[in-house]
Amino acid sequence: MKLSVILLAPLVLATAVPKQERKITYDGYKAFRISTEHDAAAVKEKLAGLSVVPFNFNTEEHLDIAIAPEDITAFEALNLTAEVMHEDLGADIAKHETFSAYEGVTAQAIPSLTWFNSYHAYADHMQFFNDLQGAFTQNSEIFTVGNSGQGRSIFGIHLWGSGGKGSKPAVYFHGTVHAREWITAKVVEYITYNLLVQYSNNTAVKTVLDSYDFYIIPFVNPDGFVYTQTTNRLWRKNRQTRTSSSCVGTDMNRNWPYKWEVTGGASTDPCDETYKGQAAGDTTEIKALVAFTQTLKNSKGIKLFIDWHSYGQYILTPWGYDCSLKPANHARQASLASGLATRIAQSYGTRFTTGQACAALYATTGDSTDYLTGAALAEFAWTIELRPTGSSGGGFVLPAAQILASAIEQWEGMKYLLAAM
């Protein structure tokens, strides 16, 4: 049974005329983490016929889903072992998608740290980066790698130190690949903010920025992100349409042209959340990102790539496509990942699981970290799944009160990693 088809397929039929779409509220939906007791197939069979929204793809131990109001009684009658994630998913979404107005710059001509107290509209994110770069014109610039399928700029910010622009190996970050993972943009914004603000008065930060050129793209999937703010908070994919299907969107983290053809780590069904596309790298966004990534490879090379996601609290090293294969520098990567997890935990006690992506989480094909490792030859290429672990933290709808703590613990972790690698 493919749970994603039950609810999500009907929601995308009207996407050819976006202005006519009604906002999906999820009012009255109740979300649960169900223990699968290592028999996910049996649990899914019991759920057959219920209107559900699936959250996770690693279902070996648990299945995170939201149940439509009309099916909650039937679900509870199944007597499955489950914890409540959201009593009312719609109410929690409404609570945490109330965007605060951007307060602009401080007297020091930099954005205020109050930015990290709440979520914001897409246009405000763009202004935040413009303002931040405007305060540090001597060692930063805004760049674009191309446009999204709907014509939005895939923009980033480039930071450099005393060696001058483009003189050092690249540290390369991606955020908001999956549209509903709002916390990822906030985390990369906080890291960017601190690299620039602390460069002049923190010796450790100055050393890092003098050693690497940073290329940070906060919205790999701008179309999907905007769609989560206007129409469907739980949308995952991009917004690409295809003449062969009424279903919309491709999972851009299954579309990179490396091991894309391997089976088992993505879906060939356009209606599925992990749809890989019709051909390797056939999305507008990935075409642009591949070209940009290759320019970094062919310049000074890529030291570190991190693809920021949520949720689950994982630090994942290659490979995603093969659970038995290890990169040549596996031991070094494992050691650094363990050190990173230790440093993250020092801030608030948040525990991250480390391991190879395929073995520690689930198999993926055509993903960014495999491409960066196998095709772009990055020394380290990781996926970090941010807060929460799941049932106690709100899943994709991370409370705004946790934005700053999530960002701080990642920044502390990055200071360790960037100095140690």
PDB file of N, CA and C in Angstrom, residues 4 8 40 44 54-64 178 180-181 236-237 251 254 265 267 272-275 310-311 361-364 385 396:
ATOM      1  N   SER A   4       0.981   7.534   0.540  1.00  0.00           N
ATOM      2  CA  SER A   4       1.009   8.892   0.015  1.00  0.00           C
ATOM      3  C   SER A   4      -0.080   9.152  -1.007  1.00  0.00           C
ATOM      4  N   LEU A   8      -2.594  12.599  -0.692  1.00  0.00           N
ATOM      5  CA  LEU A   8      -1.854  13.624  -1.401  1.00  0.00           C
ATOM      6  C   LEU A   8      -2.175  13.688  -2.884  1.00  0.00           C
ATOM      7  N   ALA A  40       6.358  -3.113   9.453  1.00  0.00           N
ATOM      8  CA  ALA A  40       5.640  -1.959   8.912  1.00  0.00           C
ATOM      9  C   ALA A  40       4.541  -2.381   7.948  1.00  0.00           C
ATOM     10  N   LYS A  44       0.721  -0.982   7.942  1.00  0.00           N
ATOM     11  CA  LYS A  44       0.160  -0.303   6.782  1.00  0.00           C
ATOM     12  C   LYS A  44      -1.101  -1.013   6.272  1.00  0.00           C
ATOM     13  N   PRO A  54       1.450  10.609   5.296  1.00  0.00           N
ATOM     14  CA  PRO A  54       2.691  10.010   5.808  1.00  0.00           C
ATOM     15  C   PRO A  54       3.769  11.072   6.001  1.00  0.00           C
ATOM     16  N   PHE A  55       4.534  10.949   7.077  1.00  0.00           N
ATOM     17  CA  PHE A  55       5.616  11.885   7.351  1.00  0.00           C
ATOM     18  C   PHE A  55       6.989  11.279   7.082  1.00  0.00           C
ATOM     19  N   ASN A  56       7.168  10.012   7.428  1.00  0.00           N
ATOM     20  CA  ASN A  56       8.519   9.432   7.369  1.00  0.00           C
ATOM     21  C   ASN A  56       8.572   8.268   6.395  1.00  0.00           C
ATOM     22  N   PHE A  57       9.795   7.983   5.921  1.00  0.00           N
ATOM     23  CA  PHE A  57       9.999   6.895   4.977  1.00  0.00           C
ATOM     24  C   PHE A  57      10.787   5.747   5.596  1.00  0.00           C
ATOM     25  N   ASN A  58      11.446   5.988   6.718  1.00  0.00           N
ATOM     26  CA  ASN A  58      12.119   4.924   7.450  1.00  0.00           C
ATOM     27  C   ASN A  58      11.121   4.356   8.447  1.00  0.00           C
ATOM     28  N   THR A  59      10.450   3.287   8.087  1.00  0.00           N
ATOM     29  CA  THR A  59       9.342   2.765   8.892  1.00  0.00           C
ATOM     30  C   THR A  59       9.693   1.461   9.605  1.00  0.00           C
ATOM     31  N   GLU A  60      10.981   1.170   9.731  1.00  0.00           N
ATOM     32  CA  GLU A  60      11.395  -0.070  10.373  1.00  0.00           C
ATOM     33  C   GLU A  60      10.918  -0.120  11.831  1.00  0.00           C
ATOM     34  N   GLU A  61      11.044   0.991  12.546  1.00  0.00           N
ATOM     35  CA  GLU A  61      10.682   1.013  13.960  1.00  0.00           C
ATOM     36  C   GLU A  61       9.385   1.777  14.232  1.00  0.00           C
ATOM     37  N   HIS A  62       9.121   2.802  13.439  1.00  0.00           N
ATOM     38  CA  HIS A  62       7.920   3.579  13.675  1.00  0.00           C
ATOM     39  C   HIS A  62       7.408   4.206  12.387  1.00  0.00           C
ATOM     40  N   LEU A  63       6.146   4.571  12.413  1.00  0.00           N
ATOM     41  CA  LEU A  63       5.489   5.209  11.281  1.00  0.00           C
ATOM     42  C   LEU A  63       4.823   6.474  11.796  1.00  0.00           C
ATOM     43  N   ASP A  64       5.226   7.628  11.254  1.00  0.00           N
ATOM     44  CA  ASP A  64       4.641   8.903  11.641  1.00  0.00           C
ATOM     45  C   ASP A  64       3.591   9.294  10.612  1.00  0.00           C
ATOM     46  N   HIS A 178      13.598  20.090   0.624  1.00  0.00           N
ATOM     47  CA  HIS A 178      12.218  19.646   0.785  1.00  0.00           C
ATOM     48  C   HIS A 178      11.424  20.799   1.399  1.00  0.00           C
ATOM     49  N   ARG A 180       8.739  21.580   3.019  1.00  0.00           N
ATOM     50  CA  ARG A 180       8.116  21.699   4.330  1.00  0.00           C
ATOM     51  C   ARG A 180       9.117  21.799   5.478  1.00  0.00           C
ATOM     52  N   GLU A 181      10.409  21.683   5.184  1.00  0.00           N
ATOM     53  CA  GLU A 181      11.433  21.634   6.233  1.00  0.00           C
ATOM     54  C   GLU A 181      11.949  23.046   6.532  1.00  0.00           C
ATOM     55  N   ARG A 236       6.270  18.607  -0.059  1.00  0.00           N
ATOM     56  CA  ARG A 236       7.675  18.183   0.006  1.00  0.00           C
ATOM     57  C   ARG A 236       8.463  18.491  -1.265  1.00  0.00           C
ATOM     58  N   LYS A 237       7.903  18.200  -2.428  1.00  0.00           N
ATOM     59  CA  LYS A 237       8.651  18.209  -3.685  1.00  0.00           C
ATOM     60  C   LYS A 237       8.742  19.617  -4.291  1.00  0.00           C
ATOM     61  N   ASP A 251      10.889  14.924  -6.356  1.00  0.00           N
ATOM     62  CA  ASP A 251      11.761  15.016  -5.191  1.00  0.00           C
ATOM     63  C   ASP A 251      13.166  15.328  -5.685  1.00  0.00           C
ATOM     64  N   ARG A 254      16.163  13.111  -5.073  1.00  0.00           N
ATOM     65  CA  ARG A 254      16.236  11.821  -5.761  1.00  0.00           C
ATOM     66  C   ARG A 254      16.520  12.024  -7.251  1.00  0.00           C
ATOM     67  N   GLY A 265      15.784   3.085  -4.060  1.00  0.00           N
ATOM     68  CA  GLY A 265      15.991   4.258  -3.216  1.00  0.00           C
ATOM     69  C   GLY A 265      15.150   5.451  -3.607  1.00  0.00           C
ATOM     70  N   SER A 267      11.153   6.544  -5.991  1.00  0.00           N
ATOM     71  CA  SER A 267       9.942   6.048  -6.645  1.00  0.00           C
ATOM     72  C   SER A 267       9.895   6.489  -8.106  1.00  0.00           C
ATOM     73  N   ASP A 272       4.128   9.903  -5.980  1.00  0.00           N
ATOM     74  CA  ASP A 272       4.795   9.597  -4.719  1.00  0.00           C
ATOM     75  C   ASP A 272       5.673  10.752  -4.249  1.00  0.00           C
ATOM     76  N   GLU A 273       5.882  10.787  -2.937  1.00  0.00           N
ATOM     77  CA  GLU A 273       6.702  11.841  -2.339  1.00  0.00           C
ATOM     78  C   GLU A 273       8.169  11.745  -2.746  1.00  0.00           C
ATOM     79  N   THR A 274       8.651  10.547  -3.074  1.00  0.00           N
ATOM     80  CA  THR A 274      10.055  10.368  -3.446  1.00  0.00           C
ATOM     81  C   THR A 274      10.212  10.144  -4.953  1.00  0.00           C
ATOM     82  N   TYR A 275       9.329  10.716  -5.747  1.00  0.00           N
ATOM     83  CA  TYR A 275       9.405  10.555  -7.201  1.00  0.00           C
ATOM     84  C   TYR A 275      10.731  11.090  -7.722  1.00  0.00           C
ATOM     85  N   SER A 310      15.132  18.130   7.746  1.00  0.00           N
ATOM     86  CA  SER A 310      14.455  17.773   8.990  1.00  0.00           C
ATOM     87  C   SER A 310      13.382  16.738   8.631  1.00  0.00           C
ATOM     88  N   TYR A 311      13.095  15.843   9.574  1.00  0.00           N
ATOM     89  CA  TYR A 311      13.489  15.847  10.956  1.00  0.00           C
ATOM     90  C   TYR A 311      14.023  14.481  11.332  1.00  0.00           C
ATOM     91  N   LEU A 361      19.593   5.145   8.130  1.00  0.00           N
ATOM     92  CA  LEU A 361      18.249   5.667   7.911  1.00  0.00           C
ATOM     93  C   LEU A 361      17.503   4.820   6.889  1.00  0.00           C
ATOM     94  N   TYR A 362      17.770   5.045   5.611  1.00  0.00           N
ATOM     95  CA  TYR A 362      17.169   4.225   4.559  1.00  0.00           C
ATOM     96  C   TYR A 362      17.898   4.492   3.256  1.00  0.00           C
ATOM     97  N   ALA A 363      17.687   3.624   2.283  1.00  0.00           N
ATOM     98  CA  ALA A 363      18.354   3.757   0.988  1.00  0.00           C
ATOM     99  C   ALA A 363      17.793   4.936   0.204  1.00  0.00           C
ATOM    100  N   THR A 364      18.685   5.688  -0.427  1.00  0.00           N
ATOM    101  CA  THR A 364      18.283   6.777  -1.320  1.00  0.00           C
ATOM    102  C   THR A 364      19.141   6.704  -2.576  1.00  0.00           C
ATOM    103  N   GLU A 385      19.930  15.844   9.484  1.00  0.00           N
ATOM    104  CA  GLU A 385      18.493  15.923   9.769  1.00  0.00           C
ATOM    105  C   GLU A 385      18.328  16.606  11.122  1.00  0.00           C
ATOM    106  N   PHE A 396       7.546  18.024  11.293  1.00  0.00           N
ATOM    107  CA  PHE A 396       7.910  19.112  10.389  1.00  0.00           C
ATOM    108  C   PHE A 396       7.474  20.469  10.921  1.00  0.00           C
TER     109      PHE A 396
END
